[in-house]
mmCIF file of N, CA and C in Angstrom:
data_model
loop_
_atom_site.group_PDB
_atom_site.id
_atom_site.type_symbol
_atom_site.label_atom_id
_atom_site.label_comp_id
_atom_site.label_asym_id
_atom_site.label_seq_id
_atom_site.Cartn_x
_atom_site.Cartn_y
_atom_site.Cartn_z
ATOM 1 N N MET N 1 -135.673 184.100 161.834
ATOM 2 C CA MET N 1 -134.766 185.157 161.451
ATOM 3 C C MET N 1 -135.035 186.422 162.260
ATOM 4 N N ALA N 2 -136.301 186.664 162.594
ATOM 5 C CA ALA N 2 -136.626 187.866 163.366
ATOM 6 C C ALA N 2 -135.918 187.850 164.719
ATOM 7 N N ARG N 3 -135.687 186.672 165.264
ATOM 8 C CA ARG N 3 -135.005 186.571 166.553
ATOM 9 C C ARG N 3 -133.489 186.605 166.408
ATOM 10 N N THR N 4 -132.978 186.025 165.317
ATOM 11 C CA THR N 4 -131.528 185.872 165.195
ATOM 12 C C THR N 4 -130.849 187.002 164.445
ATOM 13 N N ASN N 5 -131.572 187.705 163.614
ATOM 14 C CA ASN N 5 -130.971 188.782 162.840
ATOM 15 C C ASN N 5 -131.963 189.936 162.721
ATOM 16 N N LYS N 6 -132.135 190.647 163.814
ATOM 17 C CA LYS N 6 -133.158 191.702 163.888
ATOM 18 C C LYS N 6 -132.934 192.826 162.886
ATOM 19 N N LEU N 7 -131.698 193.242 162.680
ATOM 20 C CA LEU N 7 -131.431 194.337 161.751
ATOM 21 C C LEU N 7 -131.711 193.921 160.314
ATOM 22 N N GLY N 8 -131.302 192.718 159.951
ATOM 23 C CA GLY N 8 -131.571 192.216 158.605
ATOM 24 C C GLY N 8 -133.062 192.064 158.359
ATOM 25 N N TYR N 9 -133.767 191.526 159.341
ATOM 26 C CA TYR N 9 -135.211 191.352 159.239
ATOM 27 C C TYR N 9 -135.902 192.705 159.106
ATOM 28 N N ALA N 10 -135.456 193.674 159.880
ATOM 29 C CA ALA N 10 -136.035 195.023 159.812
ATOM 30 C C ALA N 10 -135.809 195.644 158.434
ATOM 31 N N ALA N 11 -134.658 195.374 157.835
ATOM 32 C CA ALA N 11 -134.380 195.909 156.498
ATOM 33 C C ALA N 11 -135.349 195.325 155.471
ATOM 34 N N VAL N 12 -135.611 194.025 155.566
ATOM 35 C CA VAL N 12 -136.550 193.395 154.630
ATOM 36 C C VAL N 12 -137.962 193.916 154.891
ATOM 37 N N LEU N 13 -138.316 194.122 156.147
ATOM 38 C CA LEU N 13 -139.628 194.709 156.464
ATOM 39 C C LEU N 13 -139.758 196.109 155.856
ATOM 40 N N GLY N 14 -138.668 196.855 155.820
ATOM 41 C CA GLY N 14 -138.685 198.165 155.181
ATOM 42 C C GLY N 14 -138.961 198.053 153.693
ATOM 43 N N MET N 15 -138.332 197.076 153.041
ATOM 44 C CA MET N 15 -138.603 196.834 151.620
ATOM 45 C C MET N 15 -140.064 196.450 151.418
ATOM 46 N N GLU N 16 -140.580 195.618 152.309
ATOM 47 C CA GLU N 16 -141.986 195.192 152.237
ATOM 48 C C GLU N 16 -142.916 196.392 152.377
ATOM 49 N N ALA N 17 -142.625 197.264 153.332
ATOM 50 C CA ALA N 17 -143.467 198.446 153.548
ATOM 51 C C ALA N 17 -143.489 199.322 152.297
ATOM 52 N N TYR N 18 -142.330 199.544 151.707
ATOM 53 C CA TYR N 18 -142.267 200.351 150.491
ATOM 54 C C TYR N 18 -143.044 199.680 149.359
ATOM 55 N N SER N 19 -142.752 198.403 149.120
ATOM 56 C CA SER N 19 -143.345 197.679 147.993
ATOM 57 C C SER N 19 -144.857 197.573 148.109
ATOM 58 N N SER N 20 -145.346 197.350 149.315
ATOM 59 C CA SER N 20 -146.793 197.189 149.490
ATOM 60 C C SER N 20 -147.546 198.487 149.221
ATOM 61 N N LYS N 21 -146.861 199.620 149.319
ATOM 62 C CA LYS N 21 -147.489 200.909 149.005
ATOM 63 C C LYS N 21 -147.307 201.279 147.535
ATOM 64 N N ALA N 22 -146.265 200.755 146.912
ATOM 65 C CA ALA N 22 -145.940 201.125 145.530
ATOM 66 C C ALA N 22 -146.767 200.366 144.500
ATOM 67 N N VAL N 23 -147.358 199.244 144.906
ATOM 68 C CA VAL N 23 -148.105 198.382 143.972
ATOM 69 C C VAL N 23 -149.488 198.134 144.568
ATOM 70 N N ASP N 24 -150.540 198.187 143.721
ATOM 71 C CA ASP N 24 -151.884 197.954 144.263
ATOM 72 C C ASP N 24 -151.989 196.535 144.827
ATOM 73 N N LYS N 25 -152.888 196.368 145.802
ATOM 74 C CA LYS N 25 -152.961 195.137 146.583
ATOM 75 C C LYS N 25 -153.196 193.886 145.752
ATOM 76 N N ARG N 26 -154.133 193.938 144.820
ATOM 77 C CA ARG N 26 -154.421 192.754 144.001
ATOM 78 C C ARG N 26 -153.176 192.351 143.209
ATOM 79 N N LEU N 27 -152.576 193.310 142.537
ATOM 80 C CA LEU N 27 -151.395 193.023 141.729
ATOM 81 C C LEU N 27 -150.245 192.535 142.606
ATOM 82 N N TYR N 28 -150.098 193.136 143.774
ATOM 83 C CA TYR N 28 -149.021 192.739 144.682
ATOM 84 C C TYR N 28 -149.188 191.280 145.121
ATOM 85 N N GLU N 29 -150.405 190.882 145.435
ATOM 86 C CA GLU N 29 -150.620 189.485 145.845
ATOM 87 C C GLU N 29 -150.395 188.523 144.682
ATOM 88 N N LEU N 30 -150.772 188.912 143.478
ATOM 89 C CA LEU N 30 -150.514 188.049 142.314
ATOM 90 C C LEU N 30 -149.013 187.882 142.090
ATOM 91 N N ILE N 31 -148.271 188.974 142.207
ATOM 92 C CA ILE N 31 -146.813 188.930 142.061
ATOM 93 C C ILE N 31 -146.193 188.030 143.132
ATOM 94 N N LYS N 32 -146.624 188.222 144.367
ATOM 95 C CA LYS N 32 -146.074 187.454 145.479
ATOM 96 C C LYS N 32 -146.393 185.970 145.315
ATOM 97 N N LEU N 33 -147.607 185.677 144.898
ATOM 98 C CA LEU N 33 -147.994 184.284 144.696
ATOM 99 C C LEU N 33 -147.187 183.656 143.565
ATOM 100 N N ARG N 34 -147.039 184.362 142.451
ATOM 101 C CA ARG N 34 -146.302 183.808 141.301
ATOM 102 C C ARG N 34 -144.841 183.549 141.645
ATOM 103 N N ALA N 35 -144.155 184.489 142.243
ATOM 104 C CA ALA N 35 -142.753 184.284 142.604
ATOM 105 C C ALA N 35 -142.618 183.130 143.590
ATOM 106 N N SER N 36 -143.544 183.041 144.525
ATOM 107 C CA SER N 36 -143.500 181.969 145.518
ATOM 108 C C SER N 36 -143.690 180.600 144.873
ATOM 109 N N ILE N 37 -144.557 180.527 143.875
ATOM 110 C CA ILE N 37 -144.736 179.272 143.127
ATOM 111 C C ILE N 37 -143.440 178.918 142.413
ATOM 112 N N LEU N 38 -142.853 179.882 141.721
ATOM 113 C CA LEU N 38 -141.612 179.626 140.989
ATOM 114 C C LEU N 38 -140.488 179.174 141.911
ATOM 115 N N ASN N 39 -140.431 179.762 143.103
ATOM 116 C CA ASN N 39 -139.371 179.438 144.048
ATOM 117 C C ASN N 39 -139.668 178.193 144.884
ATOM 118 N N GLY N 40 -140.880 177.665 144.778
ATOM 119 C CA GLY N 40 -141.236 176.475 145.535
ATOM 120 C C GLY N 40 -141.378 176.715 147.023
ATOM 121 N N CYS N 41 -141.835 177.902 147.407
ATOM 122 C CA CYS N 41 -141.978 178.247 148.823
ATOM 123 C C CYS N 41 -143.409 177.955 149.278
ATOM 124 N N GLY N 42 -143.597 176.797 149.877
ATOM 125 C CA GLY N 42 -144.928 176.383 150.311
ATOM 126 C C GLY N 42 -145.555 177.328 151.320
ATOM 127 N N PHE N 43 -144.759 177.828 152.250
ATOM 128 C CA PHE N 43 -145.264 178.766 153.251
ATOM 129 C C PHE N 43 -145.826 180.010 152.563
ATOM 130 N N CYS N 44 -145.062 180.583 151.636
ATOM 131 C CA CYS N 44 -145.472 181.823 150.976
ATOM 132 C C CYS N 44 -146.607 181.597 149.973
ATOM 133 N N VAL N 45 -146.618 180.452 149.287
ATOM 134 C CA VAL N 45 -147.737 180.148 148.383
ATOM 135 C C VAL N 45 -149.027 180.121 149.189
ATOM 136 N N ASP N 46 -149.013 179.415 150.313
ATOM 137 C CA ASP N 46 -150.195 179.333 151.171
ATOM 138 C C ASP N 46 -150.606 180.726 151.659
ATOM 139 N N MET N 47 -149.631 181.493 152.135
ATOM 140 C CA MET N 47 -149.921 182.817 152.673
ATOM 141 C C MET N 47 -150.541 183.723 151.615
ATOM 142 N N HIS N 48 -149.949 183.790 150.434
ATOM 143 C CA HIS N 48 -150.412 184.763 149.448
ATOM 144 C C HIS N 48 -151.677 184.320 148.724
ATOM 145 N N ALA N 49 -151.911 183.035 148.632
ATOM 146 C CA ALA N 49 -153.204 182.575 148.116
ATOM 147 C C ALA N 49 -154.304 182.928 149.121
ATOM 148 N N THR N 50 -154.011 182.749 150.400
ATOM 149 C CA THR N 50 -154.976 183.066 151.459
ATOM 150 C C THR N 50 -155.239 184.567 151.530
ATOM 151 N N VAL N 51 -154.186 185.362 151.530
ATOM 152 C CA VAL N 51 -154.345 186.818 151.585
ATOM 153 C C VAL N 51 -155.039 187.326 150.320
ATOM 154 N N GLY N 52 -154.667 186.772 149.164
ATOM 155 C CA GLY N 52 -155.310 187.173 147.916
ATOM 156 C C GLY N 52 -156.809 186.927 147.944
ATOM 157 N N ALA N 53 -157.214 185.783 148.482
ATOM 158 C CA ALA N 53 -158.641 185.478 148.604
ATOM 159 C C ALA N 53 -159.321 186.471 149.540
ATOM 160 N N LYS N 54 -158.647 186.828 150.634
ATOM 161 C CA LYS N 54 -159.217 187.809 151.570
ATOM 162 C C LYS N 54 -159.359 189.186 150.920
ATOM 163 N N HIS N 55 -158.498 189.485 149.945
ATOM 164 C CA HIS N 55 -158.584 190.764 149.223
ATOM 165 C C HIS N 55 -159.569 190.689 148.058
ATOM 166 N N GLY N 56 -160.269 189.579 147.935
ATOM 167 C CA GLY N 56 -161.311 189.456 146.916
ATOM 168 C C GLY N 56 -160.859 188.925 145.571
ATOM 169 N N ILE N 57 -159.646 188.433 145.476
ATOM 170 C CA ILE N 57 -159.213 187.827 144.211
ATOM 171 C C ILE N 57 -159.918 186.486 144.079
ATOM 172 N N PRO N 58 -160.618 186.250 142.965
ATOM 173 C CA PRO N 58 -161.352 184.994 142.803
ATOM 174 C C PRO N 58 -160.423 183.767 142.872
ATOM 175 N N GLN N 59 -160.939 182.679 143.446
ATOM 176 C CA GLN N 59 -160.162 181.445 143.559
ATOM 177 C C GLN N 59 -159.640 180.988 142.199
ATOM 178 N N ARG N 60 -160.454 181.091 141.167
ATOM 179 C CA ARG N 60 -160.006 180.662 139.831
ATOM 180 C C ARG N 60 -158.775 181.444 139.396
ATOM 181 N N THR N 61 -158.754 182.723 139.673
ATOM 182 C CA THR N 61 -157.603 183.553 139.314
ATOM 183 C C THR N 61 -156.388 183.137 140.132
ATOM 184 N N LEU N 62 -156.569 182.928 141.418
ATOM 185 C CA LEU N 62 -155.451 182.509 142.266
ATOM 186 C C LEU N 62 -154.881 181.170 141.801
ATOM 187 N N HIS N 63 -155.751 180.238 141.469
ATOM 188 C CA HIS N 63 -155.279 178.932 140.979
ATOM 189 C C HIS N 63 -154.553 179.071 139.644
ATOM 190 N N ALA N 64 -155.006 179.986 138.822
ATOM 191 C CA ALA N 64 -154.431 180.159 137.482
ATOM 192 C C ALA N 64 -153.063 180.830 137.489
ATOM 193 N N VAL N 65 -152.671 181.426 138.595
ATOM 194 C CA VAL N 65 -151.367 182.090 138.662
ATOM 195 C C VAL N 65 -150.245 181.105 138.323
ATOM 196 N N GLY N 66 -150.403 179.854 138.694
ATOM 197 C CA GLY N 66 -149.386 178.851 138.414
ATOM 198 C C GLY N 66 -149.194 178.572 136.938
ATOM 199 N N ALA N 67 -150.190 178.856 136.133
ATOM 200 C CA ALA N 67 -150.120 178.620 134.684
ATOM 201 C C ALA N 67 -150.701 179.817 133.941
ATOM 202 N N TRP N 68 -150.316 181.010 134.359
ATOM 203 C CA TRP N 68 -150.919 182.231 133.833
ATOM 204 C C TRP N 68 -150.811 182.354 132.317
ATOM 205 N N GLN N 69 -149.722 181.830 131.732
ATOM 206 C CA GLN N 69 -149.538 181.952 130.286
ATOM 207 C C GLN N 69 -150.640 181.206 129.510
ATOM 208 N N HIS N 70 -151.218 180.197 130.146
ATOM 209 C CA HIS N 70 -152.248 179.384 129.498
ATOM 210 C C HIS N 70 -153.635 179.680 130.050
ATOM 211 N N ALA N 71 -153.748 180.726 130.841
ATOM 212 C CA ALA N 71 -155.031 181.147 131.393
ATOM 213 C C ALA N 71 -155.134 182.668 131.327
ATOM 214 N N HIS N 72 -154.586 183.225 130.267
ATOM 215 C CA HIS N 72 -154.502 184.686 130.152
ATOM 216 C C HIS N 72 -155.851 185.376 130.162
ATOM 217 N N ASN N 73 -156.920 184.645 129.872
ATOM 218 C CA ASN N 73 -158.248 185.256 129.871
ATOM 219 C C ASN N 73 -158.745 185.577 131.285
ATOM 220 N N LEU N 74 -158.064 185.077 132.309
ATOM 221 C CA LEU N 74 -158.462 185.345 133.687
ATOM 222 C C LEU N 74 -157.730 186.543 134.293
ATOM 223 N N PHE N 75 -156.884 187.195 133.498
ATOM 224 C CA PHE N 75 -156.083 188.309 133.991
ATOM 225 C C PHE N 75 -156.248 189.526 133.091
ATOM 226 N N GLU N 76 -156.081 190.691 133.688
ATOM 227 C CA GLU N 76 -156.064 191.935 132.924
ATOM 228 C C GLU N 76 -154.718 192.040 132.202
ATOM 229 N N PRO N 77 -154.643 192.777 131.091
ATOM 230 C CA PRO N 77 -153.374 192.914 130.365
ATOM 231 C C PRO N 77 -152.221 193.411 131.236
ATOM 232 N N ARG N 78 -152.483 194.340 132.133
ATOM 233 C CA ARG N 78 -151.400 194.844 132.997
ATOM 234 C C ARG N 78 -150.935 193.768 133.973
ATOM 235 N N GLU N 79 -151.857 192.903 134.416
ATOM 236 C CA GLU N 79 -151.477 191.799 135.295
ATOM 237 C C GLU N 79 -150.605 190.793 134.545
ATOM 238 N N LEU N 80 -150.947 190.536 133.297
ATOM 239 C CA LEU N 80 -150.137 189.620 132.487
ATOM 240 C C LEU N 80 -148.723 190.167 132.309
ATOM 241 N N ALA N 81 -148.615 191.460 132.072
ATOM 242 C CA ALA N 81 -147.295 192.080 131.919
ATOM 243 C C ALA N 81 -146.508 191.978 133.226
ATOM 244 N N ALA N 82 -147.175 192.197 134.347
ATOM 245 C CA ALA N 82 -146.506 192.101 135.650
ATOM 246 C C ALA N 82 -146.107 190.667 135.961
ATOM 247 N N LEU N 83 -146.928 189.698 135.596
ATOM 248 C CA LEU N 83 -146.578 188.292 135.821
ATOM 249 C C LEU N 83 -145.386 187.883 134.955
ATOM 250 N N ALA N 84 -145.349 188.351 133.715
ATOM 251 C CA ALA N 84 -144.193 188.060 132.849
ATOM 252 C C ALA N 84 -142.924 188.666 133.435
ATOM 253 N N LEU N 85 -143.023 189.882 133.940
ATOM 254 C CA LEU N 85 -141.869 190.530 134.566
ATOM 255 C C LEU N 85 -141.464 189.773 135.836
ATOM 256 N N THR N 86 -142.440 189.309 136.593
ATOM 257 C CA THR N 86 -142.154 188.516 137.799
ATOM 258 C C THR N 86 -141.373 187.262 137.442
ATOM 259 N N ASP N 87 -141.819 186.565 136.401
ATOM 260 C CA ASP N 87 -141.098 185.363 135.966
ATOM 261 C C ASP N 87 -139.661 185.699 135.592
ATOM 262 N N ALA N 88 -139.492 186.763 134.825
ATOM 263 C CA ALA N 88 -138.161 187.125 134.335
ATOM 264 C C ALA N 88 -137.227 187.533 135.471
ATOM 265 N N VAL N 89 -137.717 188.332 136.398
ATOM 266 C CA VAL N 89 -136.867 188.788 137.498
ATOM 267 C C VAL N 89 -136.580 187.643 138.478
ATOM 268 N N THR N 90 -137.542 186.773 138.679
ATOM 269 C CA THR N 90 -137.366 185.658 139.613
ATOM 270 C C THR N 90 -136.425 184.600 139.056
ATOM 271 N N GLN N 91 -136.497 184.350 137.758
ATOM 272 C CA GLN N 91 -135.664 183.334 137.126
ATOM 273 C C GLN N 91 -134.529 183.996 136.359
ATOM 274 N N LEU N 92 -133.728 184.752 137.053
ATOM 275 C CA LEU N 92 -132.659 185.512 136.411
ATOM 276 C C LEU N 92 -131.735 184.632 135.585
ATOM 277 N N GLY N 93 -131.319 185.167 134.481
ATOM 278 C CA GLY N 93 -130.392 184.511 133.586
ATOM 279 C C GLY N 93 -130.054 185.467 132.462
ATOM 280 N N PRO N 94 -129.240 185.033 131.519
ATOM 281 C CA PRO N 94 -128.806 185.952 130.465
ATOM 282 C C PRO N 94 -129.926 186.450 129.547
ATOM 283 N N ASP N 95 -130.999 185.687 129.428
ATOM 284 C CA ASP N 95 -132.073 186.080 128.509
ATOM 285 C C ASP N 95 -133.419 186.179 129.217
ATOM 286 N N THR N 96 -133.434 186.591 130.469
ATOM 287 C CA THR N 96 -134.709 186.590 131.181
ATOM 288 C C THR N 96 -135.436 187.924 131.125
ATOM 289 N N VAL N 97 -134.843 188.999 131.580
ATOM 290 C CA VAL N 97 -135.509 190.301 131.525
ATOM 291 C C VAL N 97 -135.156 190.927 130.176
ATOM 292 N N THR N 98 -135.861 190.469 129.162
ATOM 293 C CA THR N 98 -135.590 190.930 127.798
ATOM 294 C C THR N 98 -136.227 192.301 127.564
ATOM 295 N N ASP N 99 -135.791 192.953 126.515
ATOM 296 C CA ASP N 99 -136.410 194.228 126.131
ATOM 297 C C ASP N 99 -137.895 194.024 125.855
ATOM 298 N N GLU N 100 -138.247 192.907 125.257
ATOM 299 C CA GLU N 100 -139.646 192.625 124.938
ATOM 300 C C GLU N 100 -140.502 192.571 126.214
ATOM 301 N N ILE N 101 -140.015 191.882 127.236
ATOM 302 C CA ILE N 101 -140.757 191.785 128.499
ATOM 303 C C ILE N 101 -140.826 193.156 129.168
ATOM 304 N N TRP N 102 -139.702 193.854 129.214
ATOM 305 C CA TRP N 102 -139.672 195.187 129.843
ATOM 306 C C TRP N 102 -140.592 196.160 129.108
ATOM 307 N N ASP N 103 -140.510 196.169 127.772
ATOM 308 C CA ASP N 103 -141.329 197.084 126.984
ATOM 309 C C ASP N 103 -142.818 196.780 127.133
ATOM 310 N N ALA N 104 -143.164 195.494 127.223
ATOM 311 C CA ALA N 104 -144.568 195.122 127.424
ATOM 312 C C ALA N 104 -145.068 195.638 128.769
ATOM 313 N N ALA N 105 -144.240 195.545 129.792
ATOM 314 C CA ALA N 105 -144.621 196.070 131.106
ATOM 315 C C ALA N 105 -144.714 197.602 131.056
ATOM 316 N N ALA N 106 -143.789 198.228 130.340
ATOM 317 C CA ALA N 106 -143.772 199.692 130.243
ATOM 318 C C ALA N 106 -145.003 200.245 129.533
ATOM 319 N N GLU N 107 -145.694 199.424 128.754
ATOM 320 C CA GLU N 107 -146.940 199.854 128.112
ATOM 321 C C GLU N 107 -148.060 200.049 129.131
ATOM 322 N N HIS N 108 -147.942 199.380 130.291
ATOM 323 C CA HIS N 108 -149.004 199.410 131.290
ATOM 324 C C HIS N 108 -148.633 200.150 132.567
ATOM 325 N N PHE N 109 -147.342 200.405 132.751
ATOM 326 C CA PHE N 109 -146.882 201.002 134.002
ATOM 327 C C PHE N 109 -145.933 202.156 133.715
ATOM 328 N N SER N 110 -146.019 203.191 134.527
ATOM 329 C CA SER N 110 -145.088 204.314 134.418
ATOM 330 C C SER N 110 -143.712 203.859 134.888
ATOM 331 N N GLU N 111 -142.717 204.711 134.679
ATOM 332 C CA GLU N 111 -141.359 204.393 135.130
ATOM 333 C C GLU N 111 -141.327 204.175 136.641
ATOM 334 N N SER N 112 -142.029 205.022 137.375
ATOM 335 C CA SER N 112 -142.099 204.885 138.830
ATOM 336 C C SER N 112 -142.794 203.574 139.223
ATOM 337 N N GLU N 113 -143.881 203.255 138.541
ATOM 338 C CA GLU N 113 -144.595 202.009 138.826
ATOM 339 C C GLU N 113 -143.735 200.792 138.498
ATOM 340 N N LEU N 114 -142.964 200.859 137.418
ATOM 341 C CA LEU N 114 -142.055 199.763 137.086
ATOM 342 C C LEU N 114 -141.020 199.566 138.188
ATOM 343 N N GLY N 115 -140.516 200.669 138.707
ATOM 344 C CA GLY N 115 -139.583 200.577 139.823
ATOM 345 C C GLY N 115 -140.220 199.911 141.031
ATOM 346 N N GLY N 116 -141.464 200.253 141.307
ATOM 347 C CA GLY N 116 -142.193 199.618 142.403
ATOM 348 C C GLY N 116 -142.400 198.141 142.173
ATOM 349 N N LEU N 117 -142.725 197.770 140.930
ATOM 350 C CA LEU N 117 -142.892 196.353 140.598
ATOM 351 C C LEU N 117 -141.605 195.575 140.808
ATOM 352 N N VAL N 118 -140.507 196.115 140.318
ATOM 353 C CA VAL N 118 -139.219 195.424 140.476
ATOM 354 C C VAL N 118 -138.892 195.261 141.957
ATOM 355 N N MET N 119 -139.108 196.304 142.755
ATOM 356 C CA MET N 119 -138.854 196.190 144.198
ATOM 357 C C MET N 119 -139.767 195.158 144.841
ATOM 358 N N ALA N 120 -141.032 195.120 144.416
ATOM 359 C CA ALA N 120 -141.970 194.136 144.965
ATOM 360 C C ALA N 120 -141.532 192.718 144.620
ATOM 361 N N ILE N 121 -141.121 192.504 143.384
ATOM 362 C CA ILE N 121 -140.667 191.181 142.959
ATOM 363 C C ILE N 121 -139.409 190.787 143.729
ATOM 364 N N CYS N 122 -138.493 191.698 143.872
ATOM 365 C CA CYS N 122 -137.262 191.410 144.626
ATOM 366 C C CYS N 122 -137.571 191.112 146.089
ATOM 367 N N THR N 123 -138.512 191.845 146.659
ATOM 368 C CA THR N 123 -138.858 191.652 148.067
ATOM 369 C C THR N 123 -139.437 190.270 148.314
ATOM 370 N N ILE N 124 -140.373 189.816 147.472
ATOM 371 C CA ILE N 124 -140.944 188.488 147.704
ATOM 372 C C ILE N 124 -139.894 187.410 147.469
ATOM 373 N N ASN N 125 -138.974 187.647 146.560
ATOM 374 C CA ASN N 125 -137.898 186.668 146.368
ATOM 375 C C ASN N 125 -137.032 186.550 147.626
ATOM 376 N N ILE N 126 -136.803 187.664 148.309
ATOM 377 C CA ILE N 126 -136.062 187.611 149.578
ATOM 378 C C ILE N 126 -136.864 186.823 150.616
ATOM 379 N N TRP N 127 -138.156 187.144 150.758
ATOM 380 C CA TRP N 127 -138.984 186.421 151.728
ATOM 381 C C TRP N 127 -139.006 184.927 151.418
ATOM 382 N N ASN N 128 -139.129 184.567 150.137
ATOM 383 C CA ASN N 128 -139.130 183.145 149.770
ATOM 384 C C ASN N 128 -137.853 182.463 150.228
ATOM 385 N N ARG N 129 -136.737 183.116 150.005
ATOM 386 C CA ARG N 129 -135.451 182.510 150.367
ATOM 387 C C ARG N 129 -135.296 182.398 151.884
ATOM 388 N N ILE N 130 -135.802 183.380 152.612
ATOM 389 C CA ILE N 130 -135.771 183.303 154.077
ATOM 390 C C ILE N 130 -136.653 182.146 154.559
ATOM 391 N N ALA N 131 -137.868 182.057 154.028
ATOM 392 C CA ALA N 131 -138.801 181.013 154.464
ATOM 393 C C ALA N 131 -138.274 179.621 154.134
ATOM 394 N N ILE N 132 -137.695 179.463 152.959
ATOM 395 C CA ILE N 132 -137.155 178.155 152.573
ATOM 396 C C ILE N 132 -135.924 177.819 153.419
ATOM 397 N N ALA N 133 -135.025 178.786 153.588
ATOM 398 C CA ALA N 133 -133.798 178.545 154.352
ATOM 399 C C ALA N 133 -134.090 178.201 155.812
ATOM 400 N N THR N 134 -135.159 178.766 156.359
ATOM 401 C CA THR N 134 -135.492 178.515 157.768
ATOM 402 C C THR N 134 -136.579 177.448 157.913
ATOM 403 N N GLN N 135 -136.909 176.794 156.815
ATOM 404 C CA GLN N 135 -137.852 175.662 156.784
ATOM 405 C C GLN N 135 -139.225 176.008 157.363
ATOM 406 N N MET N 136 -139.734 177.178 156.993
ATOM 407 C CA MET N 136 -141.072 177.572 157.434
ATOM 408 C C MET N 136 -142.114 176.753 156.676
ATOM 409 N N LEU N 137 -143.143 176.330 157.395
ATOM 410 C CA LEU N 137 -144.227 175.547 156.810
ATOM 411 C C LEU N 137 -145.543 176.282 156.967
ATOM 412 N N PRO N 138 -146.500 176.036 156.066
ATOM 413 C CA PRO N 138 -147.814 176.667 156.239
ATOM 414 C C PRO N 138 -148.425 176.228 157.567
ATOM 415 N N PRO N 139 -149.148 177.117 158.226
ATOM 416 C CA PRO N 139 -149.773 176.731 159.499
ATOM 417 C C PRO N 139 -150.914 175.738 159.271
ATOM 418 N N VAL N 140 -151.080 174.841 160.203
ATOM 419 C CA VAL N 140 -152.188 173.902 160.190
ATOM 420 C C VAL N 140 -153.093 174.318 161.330
ATOM 421 N N ASP N 141 -154.391 174.487 161.023
ATOM 422 C CA ASP N 141 -155.326 174.913 162.049
ATOM 423 C C ASP N 141 -156.648 174.204 161.870
ATOM 424 N N ALA N 142 -157.621 174.533 162.675
ATOM 425 C CA ALA N 142 -158.921 173.851 162.637
ATOM 426 C C ALA N 142 -159.609 174.001 161.283
ATOM 427 N N LYS N 143 -159.395 175.152 160.619
ATOM 428 C CA LYS N 143 -160.012 175.356 159.306
ATOM 429 C C LYS N 143 -159.317 174.545 158.206
ATOM 430 N N HIS N 144 -158.067 174.199 158.421
ATOM 431 C CA HIS N 144 -157.289 173.496 157.411
ATOM 432 C C HIS N 144 -156.563 172.295 158.023
ATOM 433 N N PRO N 145 -157.327 171.316 158.523
ATOM 434 C CA PRO N 145 -156.677 170.170 159.155
ATOM 435 C C PRO N 145 -155.965 169.307 158.118
ATOM 436 N N ILE N 146 -155.001 168.555 158.608
ATOM 437 C CA ILE N 146 -154.309 167.603 157.742
ATOM 438 C C ILE N 146 -155.247 166.433 157.520
ATOM 439 N N VAL N 147 -155.435 166.071 156.270
ATOM 440 C CA VAL N 147 -156.362 164.974 155.939
ATOM 441 C C VAL N 147 -155.620 163.656 155.981
#
């Protein structure tokens, strides 16, 4: 996409730049990983699990993102609220972003922070759709050979 639609790609990079500053790094990687799991984006799941580990997020926590509702003891309350909001925004429907989910997030985040979270969730959803549409695959290298 960077080669075929430079202006569109630049616009998404702008959203990424904003979102990455609006949300702390650990929370941002958890959000990105969760949305990528929900969307089935193998490239992005690999990327954000790898980046999350480099940012010091424990492997157990990264693995638990896929089933966060049943591993809530591995997350801080604000992370749980952000993951619930990520699920709701990623799986849009008539009953997804409920008042209950929004209010739970609002207990942990200011109005400005909530805006940043929503932008971050929307941004990773765009990246997931780009990666899936263009059939991006996780890189294979000497550290991660195909078995």
